mmCIF file of C-alpha atoms in Angstrom:
data_model
loop_
_atom_site.group_PDB
_atom_site.id
_atom_site.type_symbol
_atom_site.label_atom_id
_atom_site.label_comp_id
_atom_site.label_asym_id
_atom_site.label_seq_id
_atom_site.Cartn_x
_atom_site.Cartn_y
_atom_site.Cartn_z
ATOM 1 C CA MET V 1 175.308 88.081 133.467
ATOM 2 C CA SER V 2 174.064 91.471 134.700
ATOM 3 C CA ASN V 3 171.937 89.799 137.362
ATOM 4 C CA MET V 4 174.930 88.660 139.407
ATOM 5 C CA ILE V 5 176.548 92.118 139.442
ATOM 6 C CA GLN V 6 173.729 93.389 141.632
ATOM 7 C CA PHE V 7 174.802 90.971 144.360
ATOM 8 C CA VAL V 8 178.584 91.279 144.155
ATOM 9 C CA ALA V 9 178.877 93.297 147.374
ATOM 10 C CA ASN V 10 176.678 91.152 149.574
ATOM 11 C CA HIS V 11 177.238 87.484 148.874
ATOM 12 C CA ASP V 12 179.577 84.703 149.945
ATOM 13 C CA ASP V 13 180.588 81.945 147.557
ATOM 14 C CA LEU V 14 180.473 78.587 149.363
ATOM 15 C CA SER V 15 181.090 76.527 146.228
ATOM 16 C CA THR V 16 183.408 73.522 146.272
ATOM 17 C CA ASP V 17 184.343 70.855 143.766
ATOM 18 C CA LYS V 18 181.228 68.984 144.928
ATOM 19 C CA GLY V 19 178.827 71.736 143.924
ATOM 20 C CA PHE V 20 177.752 75.367 144.078
ATOM 21 C CA GLN V 21 176.087 77.278 146.894
ATOM 22 C CA PHE V 22 175.876 80.963 147.792
ATOM 23 C CA LYS V 23 174.862 83.104 150.762
ATOM 24 C CA PHE V 24 173.162 86.448 150.097
ATOM 25 C CA TYR V 25 173.029 89.144 152.780
ATOM 26 C CA CYS V 26 170.909 92.190 153.509
ATOM 27 C CA ASP V 27 173.101 95.273 153.045
ATOM 28 C CA LYS V 28 171.681 96.836 156.225
ATOM 29 C CA CYS V 29 171.237 94.153 158.900
ATOM 30 C CA HIS V 30 173.408 91.478 157.221
ATOM 31 C CA ASN V 31 170.860 88.716 157.768
ATOM 32 C CA GLY V 32 170.307 86.659 154.668
ATOM 33 C CA HIS V 33 169.480 83.491 152.803
ATOM 34 C CA MET V 34 171.431 80.560 151.414
ATOM 35 C CA SER V 35 170.768 79.274 147.922
ATOM 36 C CA ARG V 36 169.980 75.645 147.308
ATOM 37 C CA PHE V 37 172.973 73.385 146.704
ATOM 38 C CA GLN V 38 173.644 72.686 143.023
ATOM 39 C CA ILE V 39 175.729 69.599 142.301
ATOM 40 C CA ASN V 40 178.845 70.037 140.184
ATOM 41 C CA LYS V 41 178.778 66.861 138.101
ATOM 42 C CA MET V 42 182.282 67.340 136.742
ATOM 43 C CA GLY V 43 183.608 67.960 140.246
ATOM 44 C CA MET V 44 181.975 64.773 141.536
ATOM 45 C CA ALA V 45 183.507 62.784 138.693
ATOM 46 C CA THR V 46 186.912 64.284 139.487
ATOM 47 C CA SER V 47 186.615 63.294 143.151
ATOM 48 C CA LEU V 48 185.753 59.724 142.204
ATOM 49 C CA LEU V 49 188.696 59.471 139.816
ATOM 50 C CA ASN V 50 191.075 60.977 142.388
ATOM 51 C CA ALA V 51 189.799 58.509 144.980
ATOM 52 C CA ALA V 52 190.361 55.641 142.563
ATOM 53 C CA GLY V 53 193.805 56.969 141.749
ATOM 54 C CA SER V 54 194.765 57.077 145.424
ATOM 55 C CA LEU V 55 193.696 53.431 145.799
ATOM 56 C CA PHE V 56 195.147 51.965 142.615
ATOM 57 C CA GLY V 57 197.707 54.574 141.512
ATOM 58 C CA GLY V 58 199.153 54.872 138.043
ATOM 59 C CA MET V 59 196.566 55.013 135.305
ATOM 60 C CA PHE V 60 193.667 56.093 137.537
ATOM 61 C CA HIS V 61 195.765 58.806 139.163
ATOM 62 C CA ASP V 62 196.678 60.193 135.729
ATOM 63 C CA ALA V 63 193.025 60.020 134.718
ATOM 64 C CA GLY V 64 192.134 61.966 137.841
ATOM 65 C CA ASN V 65 194.572 64.728 136.946
ATOM 66 C CA ALA V 66 193.185 64.860 133.408
ATOM 67 C CA ALA V 67 189.640 65.103 134.751
ATOM 68 C CA TYR V 68 190.738 67.886 137.101
ATOM 69 C CA GLN V 69 192.123 69.845 134.171
ATOM 70 C CA MET V 70 188.837 69.308 132.350
ATOM 71 C CA GLN V 71 186.928 70.482 135.406
ATOM 72 C CA ARG V 72 189.016 73.668 135.468
ATOM 73 C CA ALA V 73 188.184 74.282 131.831
ATOM 74 C CA VAL V 74 184.424 73.968 132.314
ATOM 75 C CA GLY V 75 184.286 75.170 135.924
ATOM 76 C CA GLY V 76 184.013 78.842 134.971
ATOM 77 C CA PRO V 77 180.849 78.641 132.881
ATOM 78 C CA ALA V 78 179.317 76.078 135.248
ATOM 79 C CA HIS V 79 180.004 78.342 138.185
ATOM 80 C CA ASP V 80 178.573 81.364 136.384
ATOM 81 C CA GLU V 81 175.382 79.514 135.540
ATOM 82 C CA ALA V 82 175.042 78.369 139.142
ATOM 83 C CA LEU V 83 175.540 81.926 140.403
ATOM 84 C CA LYS V 84 173.034 83.270 137.899
ATOM 85 C CA SER V 85 170.474 80.732 139.057
ATOM 86 C CA ALA V 86 171.195 81.508 142.713
ATOM 87 C CA VAL V 87 170.809 85.255 142.087
ATOM 88 C CA LEU V 88 167.400 84.706 140.514
ATOM 89 C CA GLU V 89 166.464 82.571 143.485
ATOM 90 C CA GLY V 90 167.803 85.053 146.031
ATOM 91 C CA LYS V 91 166.290 88.212 144.541
ATOM 92 C CA GLN V 92 162.830 87.251 145.746
ATOM 93 C CA PHE V 93 164.016 87.637 149.349
ATOM 94 C CA PHE V 94 165.350 91.200 148.943
ATOM 95 C CA LYS V 95 164.239 94.604 147.721
ATOM 96 C CA GLN V 96 166.549 97.095 146.029
ATOM 97 C CA CYS V 97 166.435 100.706 147.177
ATOM 98 C CA THR V 98 166.308 103.003 144.152
ATOM 99 C CA ARG V 99 167.962 105.815 146.124
ATOM 100 C CA CYS V 100 171.120 104.080 147.362
ATOM 101 C CA GLY V 101 171.059 100.848 145.347
ATOM 102 C CA HIS V 102 171.336 98.591 148.394
ATOM 103 C CA TRP V 103 169.538 95.265 148.600
ATOM 104 C CA VAL V 104 167.698 94.882 151.909
ATOM 105 C CA CYS V 105 165.365 92.387 153.547
ATOM 106 C CA PRO V 106 161.714 93.473 153.241
ATOM 107 C CA ASP V 107 160.619 92.403 156.734
ATOM 108 C CA VAL V 108 163.083 94.446 158.803
ATOM 109 C CA CYS V 109 164.984 96.972 156.705
ATOM 110 C CA TRP V 110 162.455 98.111 154.111
ATOM 111 C CA ASN V 111 160.105 101.100 154.508
ATOM 112 C CA GLY V 112 157.087 100.002 152.515
ATOM 113 C CA LYS V 113 155.323 103.365 152.811
ATOM 114 C CA ALA V 114 158.262 105.272 151.361
ATOM 115 C CA GLY V 115 159.371 102.582 148.930
ATOM 116 C CA LEU V 116 162.961 102.967 150.144
ATOM 117 C CA CYS V 117 165.284 101.195 152.543
ATOM 118 C CA GLU V 118 165.245 102.367 156.155
ATOM 119 C CA ASP V 119 168.712 103.881 155.818
ATOM 120 C CA CYS V 120 167.278 106.342 153.293
ATOM 121 C CA ALA V 121 163.776 106.597 154.803
ATOM 122 C CA PRO V 122 163.710 105.521 158.462
ATOM 123 C CA ASP V 123 160.451 104.285 159.936
ATOM 124 C CA GLU V 124 158.930 107.283 161.751
ATOM 125 C CA HIS V 125 157.857 105.417 164.882
ATOM 126 C CA GLU V 126 161.125 103.530 165.183
ATOM 127 C CA GLU V 127 163.143 106.706 164.618
ATOM 128 C CA LEU V 128 161.096 108.613 167.216
ATOM 129 C CA ALA V 129 161.572 105.865 169.802
ATOM 130 C CA SER V 130 165.295 105.753 169.053
ATOM 131 C CA GLN V 131 165.717 109.527 169.330
ATOM 132 C CA GLN V 132 163.725 109.615 172.573
ATOM 133 C CA ALA V 133 165.953 106.945 174.072
ATOM 134 C CA GLN V 134 169.070 108.801 172.922
ATOM 135 C CA ALA V 135 167.783 112.099 174.348
ATOM 136 C CA ALA V 136 166.966 110.415 177.662
ATOM 137 C CA ARG V 137 170.471 108.952 177.760
ATOM 138 C CA GLU V 138 172.017 112.374 177.130
ATOM 139 C CA GLN V 139 169.812 114.037 179.765
ATOM 140 C CA ILE V 140 170.715 111.398 182.331
ATOM 141 C CA TYR V 141 174.388 111.990 181.572
ATOM 142 C CA THR V 142 174.024 115.782 181.918
ATOM 143 C CA LYS V 143 171.938 115.708 185.095
ATOM 144 C CA THR V 144 174.117 113.068 186.694
ATOM 145 C CA ARG V 145 177.234 115.168 186.168
ATOM 146 C CA ALA V 146 175.449 118.222 187.619
ATOM 147 C CA GLN V 147 174.943 116.490 190.974
ATOM 148 C CA ASP V 148 177.531 116.791 193.748
ATOM 149 C CA TYR V 149 178.366 113.318 195.004
ATOM 150 C CA THR V 150 181.385 114.466 197.074
ATOM 151 C CA GLN V 151 179.821 117.009 199.428
ATOM 152 C CA ASP V 152 180.196 114.694 202.438
ATOM 153 C CA LEU V 153 183.821 113.823 201.722
ATOM 154 C CA ASP V 154 186.647 115.408 203.710
ATOM 155 C CA PHE V 155 189.194 116.281 201.036
ATOM 156 C CA ILE V 156 191.570 118.065 203.439
ATOM 157 C CA GLY V 157 191.546 115.700 206.381
ATOM 158 C CA ARG V 158 191.404 112.417 204.523
ATOM 159 C CA GLY V 159 194.356 110.233 205.403
ATOM 160 C CA SER V 160 196.071 107.658 203.306
ATOM 161 C CA ILE V 161 194.875 104.077 203.155
ATOM 162 C CA SER V 162 195.729 102.332 206.407
ATOM 163 C CA GLN V 163 197.813 99.179 206.143
ATOM 164 C CA CYS V 164 198.998 96.628 208.655
ATOM 165 C CA LYS V 165 202.607 97.368 209.563
ATOM 166 C CA ASN V 166 203.322 93.642 209.725
ATOM 167 C CA CYS V 167 201.705 92.128 206.612
ATOM 168 C CA GLN V 168 200.582 95.267 204.695
ATOM 169 C CA ALA V 169 196.967 94.075 204.552
ATOM 170 C CA LYS V 170 194.361 96.813 204.088
ATOM 171 C CA LEU V 171 192.765 97.918 207.367
ATOM 172 C CA GLY V 172 189.432 99.577 207.960
ATOM 173 C CA PRO V 173 189.276 102.743 210.084
ATOM 174 C CA ASP V 174 187.522 100.927 212.965
ATOM 175 C CA GLN V 175 189.541 97.708 212.885
ATOM 176 C CA LYS V 176 191.674 97.537 216.031
ATOM 177 C CA PHE V 177 193.500 94.423 214.880
ATOM 178 C CA CYS V 178 194.609 93.171 211.487
ATOM 179 C CA PRO V 179 192.122 90.541 210.252
ATOM 180 C CA THR V 180 194.951 88.735 208.432
ATOM 181 C CA CYS V 181 197.704 88.418 211.029
ATOM 182 C CA GLY V 182 196.214 89.868 214.245
ATOM 183 C CA THR V 183 198.696 92.735 214.639
ATOM 184 C CA PRO V 184 197.222 95.682 216.619
ATOM 185 C CA ASN V 185 196.123 98.637 214.527
ATOM 186 C CA VAL V 186 197.688 101.580 216.303
ATOM 187 C CA THR V 187 195.781 104.133 214.234
ATOM 188 C CA ALA V 188 192.398 102.752 215.269
ATOM 189 C CA GLN V 189 193.345 102.272 218.941
ATOM 190 C CA VAL V 190 194.730 105.757 219.561
ATOM 191 C CA LYS V 191 191.755 108.080 219.394
ATOM 192 C CA ASP V 192 191.032 111.436 220.955
ATOM 193 C CA LYS V 193 189.197 111.328 224.282
ATOM 194 C CA PHE V 194 187.130 114.074 225.805
ATOM 195 C CA CYS V 195 186.174 114.857 229.368
ATOM 196 C CA ALA V 196 182.597 113.821 230.080
ATOM 197 C CA ASP V 197 182.019 116.907 232.277
ATOM 198 C CA CYS V 198 183.557 119.816 230.369
ATOM 199 C CA GLY V 199 184.382 118.344 226.946
ATOM 200 C CA THR V 200 188.083 119.177 227.102
ATOM 201 C CA SER V 201 190.344 116.982 224.982
ATOM 202 C CA VAL V 202 192.093 114.388 227.127
ATOM 203 C CA LYS V 203 195.108 112.344 226.073
ATOM 204 C CA ALA V 204 195.141 108.591 226.510
ATOM 205 C CA ASP V 205 197.639 108.693 229.388
ATOM 206 C CA GLN V 206 195.919 111.525 231.322
ATOM 207 C CA LYS V 207 194.379 110.560 234.670
ATOM 208 C CA PHE V 208 192.691 113.918 235.288
ATOM 209 C CA CYS V 209 191.077 116.489 233.024
ATOM 210 C CA ALA V 210 193.215 119.580 232.553
ATOM 211 C CA GLY V 211 190.086 121.717 232.193
ATOM 212 C CA CYS V 212 188.029 120.784 235.240
ATOM 213 C CA GLY V 213 190.171 118.320 237.195
ATOM 214 C CA LYS V 214 187.726 115.441 236.961
ATOM 215 C CA GLN V 215 189.310 112.017 237.162
ATOM 216 C CA GLN V 216 189.305 110.176 233.879
#
């Protein structure tokens, strides 16, 4: 039974009382193959007897239990033989790396030139492309962080987020009225004015410029 030990780490047992079936996986990419279904004759007989027992009861039900006990007695060797056969069938779809012992699929995870799996001997072109992409990603990260994206922001004069005093909706700096409830936005309406002649700051209620006397 040494053949099945090679696949202990990378197979799923899908066997039922109806028969035996196994899935074998590549140790690297985890893709795989499913063995052909092998009928468990004793299990089929047990199912038939149990079905008869559920219909007629009594004698057939007892016979079903007896057959189930018999199936348990012979199920071990039958299962082992099915697994052994499935292993022989599945081995043709995998190659074993002599360096790490893993079983891998030959089309994707096997380096034919090196005679090893690609975990132990990566494909040169694939590895180069991967390292180039990783280096580009790291360079983008470094150069992006070196740029100043805040040079046009006013960190000292920036005010808090403006909200409508009536409904607390968010207001833009140029919105004179709340778009939700129509309440006037005092912050946007009260802005500094300047004299058109001399440029002196003029308050909203000033009728004449304090710098040159021009009527506003």
